[in-house]
């Protein structure tokens, strides 16, 4: 045994074996069998039909990840420049929504975005809708928000934004300040310090942020069901339907899950490759 | 290395023991019954009352739909004694040999159930079930948001109501609405009829008629005036009406589904005696009255159904509106145009499942 302490990892290894490796093996077995137990590829043959859902899921998850990154990176960067007290309070505020149940939070978004919901009532009160009608010559009573792809993306961004901020923040906060000083000593202006030192060094945080947002976003089902009203079916919904919903077909569900997992793993692999390349390029 | 292996094995065993909950020996100490029903489908004070009377602990759980319950049972995730599925699902469970025959001598209150709800197609010989509630499926609409009286399933597919209709998220009910609108039976096994019904749904969906496909979300959406039309169950309409008095309910003229939800005991139930005690308790007139008052679904218990208007008058100090009573317990002329679901053959079920998934895409 290489390290005496490694026996402390045993509980984790057992845990992984029971709850990660074994389920994946079961997914593979289910995916390649039919209801009467024989080997089949029929589950995969049907995958083409669901192409639309694959495309929609990946598209919405990518958009949500990009928005999270665009919001999350500046927030983390600004935050790291502030005083300790401010940082602590800001961290609590960012984490605060996560203390509430995820479903409850998404459910409240439903009542905010409804046709007769809080937001539309607010718009009506302050005259936004009347103004819109007079400018565009339309006759709408509300803005249609619920049940649109935008609502689903909003739900994803709202729920997963902390997972983007936290890793980026924790990388930036630990940056070696002597490097920044060295860059300045060598004549770099603020922009160049950021572009050529801070940004490359914070890339690992960005990459793990992207992973932590993209992976749950691409497989979510509750958000699309509640905010998309079942009209924006995502992979998660499709899989859920094969297990819990109207269509009981665990074999098809396993096949879809497997294809999804493979695509996600490939995406992550490509991204990490790309990330490594970046770092090396910078180091050269 | 050997030590490590032994440790790993020991942990594995400990884990399995924790996971399986060492169910064996706890039975002798405490009497338990595991019940699985739907959400908001019981007056919860009945659970306490039963526990007090009998000393049997009730583990009360809920499932979202018949289909979800079926998956729970199939995957072995649900370890229940008593379940309360609907007619067509009961037929399927009986077909697949998953239900236990009841010993009706332990359920004397079964005699109180009206004969009208016995010997129905799903359990023709009355061997497996004790009816829990019954009701109808219909259209709920907001009278301030539509300018006509709705009487037909057409409303569920009419482009006029674009973005204002809530379709039910359940293949059997959704396709039933389409089949009935086309003039077919909701139990048809004719593939071309089912496909035609599917096309009707698909076209309506593509025309943007549906704001959403909903189950429990329907309450929030209809009560808040966020949608004009929905299809749902009569009992739930009465719950919504308490929060929004602009809502109306209709059993469409083309007919509809009437359903019976009944209590059954699973074949592999660990606590069959307790399960039968629970069923007997729930079948009593007092429990049925309490439940009717709480969930607004009609009772199959003849006494309870008859006494309910008086019970209501006593409880609330005002008379029960006859129209509301007839929505809860549909009169014979409405029931005459309604049909019970029967369990469909497996080919048709597969077709339903495939079409339903396709509709979602």
mmCIF file of N, CA and C in Angstrom, chain A residues 1 7 10-11 14 18-19 46 49-50 52-53 56 107 110-111 114-117 142 144 146-147 225-226 228-233 238 240-249 252, chain B residues 1 4 7-8 11-12 15 19 64-65 67-72 74-75 92 162-164 169 171 205 210-214 216-217 220-221 224-226 353-354 356-358 360-361:
data_model
loop_
_atom_site.group_PDB
_atom_site.id
_atom_site.type_symbol
_atom_site.label_atom_id
_atom_site.label_comp_id
_atom_site.label_asym_id
_atom_site.label_seq_id
_atom_site.Cartn_x
_atom_site.Cartn_y
_atom_site.Cartn_z
ATOM 1 N N UNK A 1 0.836 -1.199 0.000
ATOM 2 C CA UNK A 1 0.000 0.000 0.000
ATOM 3 C C UNK A 1 0.875 1.255 0.000
ATOM 4 N N UNK A 7 -6.299 4.093 3.652
ATOM 5 C CA UNK A 7 -7.420 3.265 4.097
ATOM 6 C C UNK A 7 -8.617 4.129 4.516
ATOM 7 N N UNK A 10 -11.414 4.197 2.070
ATOM 8 C CA UNK A 10 -12.239 3.007 1.811
ATOM 9 C C UNK A 10 -13.740 3.284 1.873
ATOM 10 N N UNK A 11 -14.226 4.000 2.895
ATOM 11 C CA UNK A 11 -15.674 4.254 2.901
ATOM 12 C C UNK A 11 -16.131 4.905 1.608
ATOM 13 N N UNK A 14 -16.191 2.367 -1.204
ATOM 14 C CA UNK A 14 -17.367 1.512 -1.091
ATOM 15 C C UNK A 14 -18.603 2.280 -1.552
ATOM 16 N N UNK A 18 -21.013 1.251 -4.639
ATOM 17 C CA UNK A 18 -22.430 0.938 -4.451
ATOM 18 C C UNK A 18 -23.337 1.895 -5.214
ATOM 19 N N UNK A 19 -23.008 3.171 -5.164
ATOM 20 C CA UNK A 19 -23.981 4.153 -5.638
ATOM 21 C C UNK A 19 -23.595 4.869 -6.928
ATOM 22 N N UNK A 46 -34.214 4.044 -31.781
ATOM 23 C CA UNK A 46 -35.264 5.060 -31.692
ATOM 24 C C UNK A 46 -34.725 6.445 -31.366
ATOM 25 N N UNK A 49 -35.545 9.819 -33.254
ATOM 26 C CA UNK A 49 -36.820 10.505 -33.027
ATOM 27 C C UNK A 49 -36.663 11.614 -32.000
ATOM 28 N N UNK A 50 -35.738 11.398 -31.060
ATOM 29 C CA UNK A 50 -35.626 12.336 -29.950
ATOM 30 C C UNK A 50 -34.548 13.376 -30.183
ATOM 31 N N UNK A 52 -34.629 16.148 -31.623
ATOM 32 C CA UNK A 52 -35.090 17.510 -31.297
ATOM 33 C C UNK A 52 -34.863 17.804 -29.820
ATOM 34 N N UNK A 53 -35.185 16.810 -28.983
ATOM 35 C CA UNK A 53 -35.064 17.021 -27.543
ATOM 36 C C UNK A 53 -33.592 17.162 -27.156
ATOM 37 N N UNK A 56 -32.521 20.621 -28.215
ATOM 38 C CA UNK A 56 -33.101 21.654 -27.358
ATOM 39 C C UNK A 56 -32.406 21.686 -26.002
ATOM 40 N N UNK A 107 -40.910 26.831 -8.015
ATOM 41 C CA UNK A 107 -42.358 27.013 -7.962
ATOM 42 C C UNK A 107 -42.710 28.489 -7.796
ATOM 43 N N UNK A 110 -42.745 30.290 -10.927
ATOM 44 C CA UNK A 110 -43.982 30.079 -11.688
ATOM 45 C C UNK A 110 -44.965 31.199 -11.408
ATOM 46 N N UNK A 111 -45.181 31.492 -10.118
ATOM 47 C CA UNK A 111 -46.195 32.511 -9.824
ATOM 48 C C UNK A 111 -45.701 33.913 -10.180
ATOM 49 N N UNK A 114 -46.241 33.912 -14.399
ATOM 50 C CA UNK A 114 -47.550 33.606 -14.983
ATOM 51 C C UNK A 114 -48.127 34.803 -15.746
ATOM 52 N N UNK A 115 -49.096 34.478 -16.633
ATOM 53 C CA UNK A 115 -49.774 35.542 -17.389
ATOM 54 C C UNK A 115 -50.412 36.559 -16.459
ATOM 55 N N UNK A 116 -50.926 36.052 -15.352
ATOM 56 C CA UNK A 116 -51.573 36.922 -14.384
ATOM 57 C C UNK A 116 -50.712 36.983 -13.118
ATOM 58 N N UNK A 117 -49.416 36.763 -13.317
ATOM 59 C CA UNK A 117 -48.516 36.634 -12.170
ATOM 60 C C UNK A 117 -48.027 37.976 -11.657
ATOM 61 N N UNK A 142 -50.924 41.022 -21.257
ATOM 62 C CA UNK A 142 -49.794 40.557 -20.448
ATOM 63 C C UNK A 142 -48.665 40.169 -21.386
ATOM 64 N N UNK A 144 -46.194 37.341 -22.495
ATOM 65 C CA UNK A 144 -46.188 35.882 -22.405
ATOM 66 C C UNK A 144 -44.793 35.412 -22.008
ATOM 67 N N UNK A 146 -44.302 32.620 -19.203
ATOM 68 C CA UNK A 146 -44.282 31.233 -18.750
ATOM 69 C C UNK A 146 -44.449 30.310 -19.958
ATOM 70 N N UNK A 147 -43.778 29.170 -19.922
ATOM 71 C CA UNK A 147 -43.933 28.208 -21.011
ATOM 72 C C UNK A 147 -43.086 28.534 -22.224
ATOM 73 N N UNK A 225 -40.307 21.391 -16.603
ATOM 74 C CA UNK A 225 -41.705 21.003 -16.418
ATOM 75 C C UNK A 225 -42.517 22.145 -15.808
ATOM 76 N N UNK A 226 -41.925 22.839 -14.853
ATOM 77 C CA UNK A 226 -42.672 23.892 -14.172
ATOM 78 C C UNK A 226 -42.676 25.186 -14.965
ATOM 79 N N UNK A 228 -41.433 25.589 -18.170
ATOM 80 C CA UNK A 228 -41.710 25.380 -19.586
ATOM 81 C C UNK A 228 -43.100 24.811 -19.804
ATOM 82 N N UNK A 229 -43.792 24.497 -18.733
ATOM 83 C CA UNK A 229 -45.159 24.002 -18.842
ATOM 84 C C UNK A 229 -45.297 22.724 -19.653
ATOM 85 N N UNK A 230 -44.223 21.928 -19.735
ATOM 86 C CA UNK A 230 -44.340 20.685 -20.481
ATOM 87 C C UNK A 230 -44.326 20.901 -21.989
ATOM 88 N N UNK A 231 -44.138 22.154 -22.428
ATOM 89 C CA UNK A 231 -44.089 22.381 -23.871
ATOM 90 C C UNK A 231 -42.640 22.495 -24.336
ATOM 91 N N UNK A 232 -41.711 22.532 -23.409
ATOM 92 C CA UNK A 232 -40.288 22.624 -23.741
ATOM 93 C C UNK A 232 -39.600 21.376 -23.228
ATOM 94 N N UNK A 233 -39.932 20.238 -23.788
ATOM 95 C CA UNK A 233 -39.423 18.995 -23.223
ATOM 96 C C UNK A 233 -37.902 18.901 -23.333
ATOM 97 N N UNK A 238 -37.816 13.710 -20.744
ATOM 98 C CA UNK A 238 -37.987 12.518 -21.579
ATOM 99 C C UNK A 238 -37.629 11.271 -20.768
ATOM 100 N N UNK A 240 -37.465 11.045 -17.418
ATOM 101 C CA UNK A 240 -38.395 10.900 -16.297
ATOM 102 C C UNK A 240 -39.676 10.216 -16.758
ATOM 103 N N UNK A 241 -40.134 10.624 -17.965
ATOM 104 C CA UNK A 241 -41.371 10.049 -18.493
ATOM 105 C C UNK A 241 -41.264 8.536 -18.686
ATOM 106 N N UNK A 242 -40.059 8.064 -19.004
ATOM 107 C CA UNK A 242 -39.895 6.620 -19.209
ATOM 108 C C UNK A 242 -39.933 5.871 -17.880
ATOM 109 N N UNK A 243 -39.704 6.566 -16.781
ATOM 110 C CA UNK A 243 -39.709 5.888 -15.485
ATOM 111 C C UNK A 243 -40.973 6.176 -14.681
ATOM 112 N N UNK A 244 -41.237 7.484 -14.482
ATOM 113 C CA UNK A 244 -42.309 7.845 -13.563
ATOM 114 C C UNK A 244 -43.570 8.321 -14.266
ATOM 115 N N UNK A 245 -43.439 8.697 -15.513
ATOM 116 C CA UNK A 245 -44.559 9.343 -16.169
ATOM 117 C C UNK A 245 -45.472 8.373 -16.880
ATOM 118 N N UNK A 246 -46.161 8.878 -17.890
ATOM 119 C CA UNK A 246 -47.151 8.085 -18.603
ATOM 120 C C UNK A 246 -46.582 6.874 -19.308
ATOM 121 N N UNK A 247 -45.325 6.966 -19.739
ATOM 122 C CA UNK A 247 -44.787 5.900 -20.570
ATOM 123 C C UNK A 247 -43.770 5.087 -19.793
ATOM 124 N N UNK A 248 -44.153 3.950 -19.267
ATOM 125 C CA UNK A 248 -43.208 3.169 -18.466
ATOM 126 C C UNK A 248 -42.328 2.314 -19.362
ATOM 127 N N UNK A 249 -41.109 2.762 -19.590
ATOM 128 C CA UNK A 249 -40.181 1.991 -20.413
ATOM 129 C C UNK A 249 -38.759 2.250 -19.945
ATOM 130 N N UNK A 252 -35.788 2.066 -22.580
ATOM 131 C CA UNK A 252 -35.589 3.254 -23.412
ATOM 132 C C UNK A 252 -34.995 4.381 -22.571
ATOM 133 N N UNK B 1 -3.477 -6.278 3.174
ATOM 134 C CA UNK B 1 -4.435 -6.280 2.067
ATOM 135 C C UNK B 1 -5.679 -7.057 2.441
ATOM 136 N N UNK B 4 -7.920 -5.088 4.621
ATOM 137 C CA UNK B 4 -8.681 -4.080 3.877
ATOM 138 C C UNK B 4 -9.928 -4.708 3.272
ATOM 139 N N UNK B 7 -12.504 -5.408 5.822
ATOM 140 C CA UNK B 7 -13.148 -4.167 6.235
ATOM 141 C C UNK B 7 -14.173 -3.734 5.193
ATOM 142 N N UNK B 8 -13.753 -3.805 3.919
ATOM 143 C CA UNK B 8 -14.647 -3.399 2.833
ATOM 144 C C UNK B 8 -15.909 -4.255 2.851
ATOM 145 N N UNK B 11 -18.180 -3.375 5.683
ATOM 146 C CA UNK B 11 -18.897 -2.131 5.429
ATOM 147 C C UNK B 11 -20.036 -2.348 4.458
ATOM 148 N N UNK B 12 -19.744 -3.167 3.439
ATOM 149 C CA UNK B 12 -20.750 -3.468 2.441
ATOM 150 C C UNK B 12 -21.967 -4.079 3.130
ATOM 151 N N UNK B 15 -23.816 -1.593 5.177
ATOM 152 C CA UNK B 15 -24.595 -0.715 4.312
ATOM 153 C C UNK B 15 -25.895 -1.389 3.883
ATOM 154 N N UNK B 19 -29.639 -0.214 4.658
ATOM 155 C CA UNK B 19 -30.534 0.085 3.542
ATOM 156 C C UNK B 19 -31.812 -0.738 3.593
ATOM 157 N N UNK B 64 -47.738 10.484 -7.605
ATOM 158 C CA UNK B 64 -48.309 11.556 -8.409
ATOM 159 C C UNK B 64 -49.455 11.088 -9.284
ATOM 160 N N UNK B 65 -49.312 9.899 -9.843
ATOM 161 C CA UNK B 65 -50.343 9.422 -10.761
ATOM 162 C C UNK B 65 -50.349 7.901 -10.756
ATOM 163 N N UNK B 67 -49.698 6.027 -13.162
ATOM 164 C CA UNK B 67 -48.533 5.537 -13.893
ATOM 165 C C UNK B 67 -47.289 5.587 -13.011
ATOM 166 N N UNK B 68 -47.183 6.672 -12.237
ATOM 167 C CA UNK B 68 -46.034 6.791 -11.332
ATOM 168 C C UNK B 68 -46.092 5.692 -10.273
ATOM 169 N N UNK B 69 -47.290 5.417 -9.769
ATOM 170 C CA UNK B 69 -47.460 4.360 -8.772
ATOM 171 C C UNK B 69 -47.038 3.019 -9.367
ATOM 172 N N UNK B 70 -47.457 2.792 -10.619
ATOM 173 C CA UNK B 70 -47.116 1.542 -11.290
ATOM 174 C C UNK B 70 -45.603 1.385 -11.379
ATOM 175 N N UNK B 71 -44.904 2.465 -11.751
ATOM 176 C CA UNK B 71 -43.438 2.370 -11.827
ATOM 177 C C UNK B 71 -42.839 2.083 -10.466
ATOM 178 N N UNK B 72 -43.388 2.741 -9.426
ATOM 179 C CA UNK B 72 -42.866 2.509 -8.080
ATOM 180 C C UNK B 72 -43.011 1.035 -7.709
ATOM 181 N N UNK B 74 -43.328 -1.525 -9.832
ATOM 182 C CA UNK B 74 -42.547 -2.380 -10.728
ATOM 183 C C UNK B 74 -41.074 -2.375 -10.363
ATOM 184 N N UNK B 75 -40.548 -1.196 -10.011
ATOM 185 C CA UNK B 75 -39.132 -1.125 -9.704
ATOM 186 C C UNK B 75 -38.864 -1.585 -8.279
ATOM 187 N N UNK B 92 -55.145 -3.613 -14.456
ATOM 188 C CA UNK B 92 -53.810 -3.990 -14.920
ATOM 189 C C UNK B 92 -53.039 -4.738 -13.833
ATOM 190 N N UNK B 162 -55.956 29.985 -27.832
ATOM 191 C CA UNK B 162 -54.499 29.854 -27.895
ATOM 192 C C UNK B 162 -53.794 30.349 -26.621
ATOM 193 N N UNK B 163 -52.968 29.482 -26.070
ATOM 194 C CA UNK B 163 -52.173 29.863 -24.907
ATOM 195 C C UNK B 163 -52.940 29.937 -23.602
ATOM 196 N N UNK B 164 -54.224 29.551 -23.645
ATOM 197 C CA UNK B 164 -55.044 29.677 -22.443
ATOM 198 C C UNK B 164 -55.613 28.366 -21.943
ATOM 199 N N UNK B 169 -51.519 16.253 -17.844
ATOM 200 C CA UNK B 169 -50.269 15.564 -18.146
ATOM 201 C C UNK B 169 -50.389 14.082 -17.801
ATOM 202 N N UNK B 171 -51.396 10.473 -20.141
ATOM 203 C CA UNK B 171 -51.751 10.040 -21.489
ATOM 204 C C UNK B 171 -53.192 9.554 -21.583
ATOM 205 N N UNK B 205 -51.440 21.310 -30.066
ATOM 206 C CA UNK B 205 -50.197 21.700 -29.410
ATOM 207 C C UNK B 205 -49.365 22.583 -30.333
ATOM 208 N N UNK B 210 -52.057 25.009 -26.054
ATOM 209 C CA UNK B 210 -51.764 24.651 -24.668
ATOM 210 C C UNK B 210 -50.728 25.557 -24.037
ATOM 211 N N UNK B 211 -51.126 26.149 -22.937
ATOM 212 C CA UNK B 211 -50.175 26.929 -22.167
ATOM 213 C C UNK B 211 -49.226 25.985 -21.444
ATOM 214 N N UNK B 212 -49.772 24.876 -20.974
ATOM 215 C CA UNK B 212 -48.939 23.925 -20.250
ATOM 216 C C UNK B 212 -49.643 22.585 -20.158
ATOM 217 N N UNK B 213 -48.851 21.549 -19.877
ATOM 218 C CA UNK B 213 -49.385 20.236 -19.538
ATOM 219 C C UNK B 213 -49.232 20.102 -18.026
ATOM 220 N N UNK B 214 -50.315 19.925 -17.320
ATOM 221 C CA UNK B 214 -50.250 20.048 -15.861
ATOM 222 C C UNK B 214 -50.869 18.867 -15.130
ATOM 223 N N UNK B 216 -50.741 18.671 -10.703
ATOM 224 C CA UNK B 216 -51.097 19.468 -9.529
ATOM 225 C C UNK B 216 -50.928 20.977 -9.728
ATOM 226 N N UNK B 217 -50.152 21.381 -10.744
ATOM 227 C CA UNK B 217 -49.963 22.815 -10.990
ATOM 228 C C UNK B 217 -51.278 23.473 -11.386
ATOM 229 N N UNK B 220 -52.872 26.111 -8.863
ATOM 230 C CA UNK B 220 -52.298 27.454 -8.829
ATOM 231 C C UNK B 220 -52.695 28.234 -10.077
ATOM 232 N N UNK B 221 -52.673 27.572 -11.237
ATOM 233 C CA UNK B 221 -52.925 28.281 -12.487
ATOM 234 C C UNK B 221 -54.394 28.672 -12.638
ATOM 235 N N UNK B 224 -55.452 31.293 -9.869
ATOM 236 C CA UNK B 224 -54.889 32.620 -10.050
ATOM 237 C C UNK B 224 -55.341 33.299 -11.329
ATOM 238 N N UNK B 225 -56.251 32.642 -12.086
ATOM 239 C CA UNK B 225 -56.713 33.249 -13.336
ATOM 240 C C UNK B 225 -55.625 33.311 -14.391
ATOM 241 N N UNK B 226 -54.696 32.356 -14.350
ATOM 242 C CA UNK B 226 -53.608 32.359 -15.324
ATOM 243 C C UNK B 226 -53.928 31.587 -16.588
ATOM 244 N N UNK B 353 -48.128 4.882 -24.972
ATOM 245 C CA UNK B 353 -46.855 5.373 -24.438
ATOM 246 C C UNK B 353 -46.016 6.043 -25.513
ATOM 247 N N UNK B 354 -45.947 5.381 -26.693
ATOM 248 C CA UNK B 354 -45.118 5.941 -27.761
ATOM 249 C C UNK B 354 -45.683 7.274 -28.235
ATOM 250 N N UNK B 356 -47.563 9.317 -26.620
ATOM 251 C CA UNK B 356 -47.454 10.321 -25.565
ATOM 252 C C UNK B 356 -46.066 10.925 -25.535
ATOM 253 N N UNK B 357 -45.047 10.070 -25.674
ATOM 254 C CA UNK B 357 -43.678 10.572 -25.712
ATOM 255 C C UNK B 357 -43.495 11.460 -26.936
ATOM 256 N N UNK B 358 -44.042 11.015 -28.088
ATOM 257 C CA UNK B 358 -43.919 11.770 -29.329
ATOM 258 C C UNK B 358 -44.588 13.141 -29.202
ATOM 259 N N UNK B 360 -44.848 14.934 -26.599
ATOM 260 C CA UNK B 360 -44.027 15.814 -25.769
ATOM 261 C C UNK B 360 -42.915 16.477 -26.553
ATOM 262 N N UNK B 361 -42.349 15.750 -27.537
ATOM 263 C CA UNK B 361 -41.254 16.285 -28.341
ATOM 264 C C UNK B 361 -41.783 17.489 -29.095
#
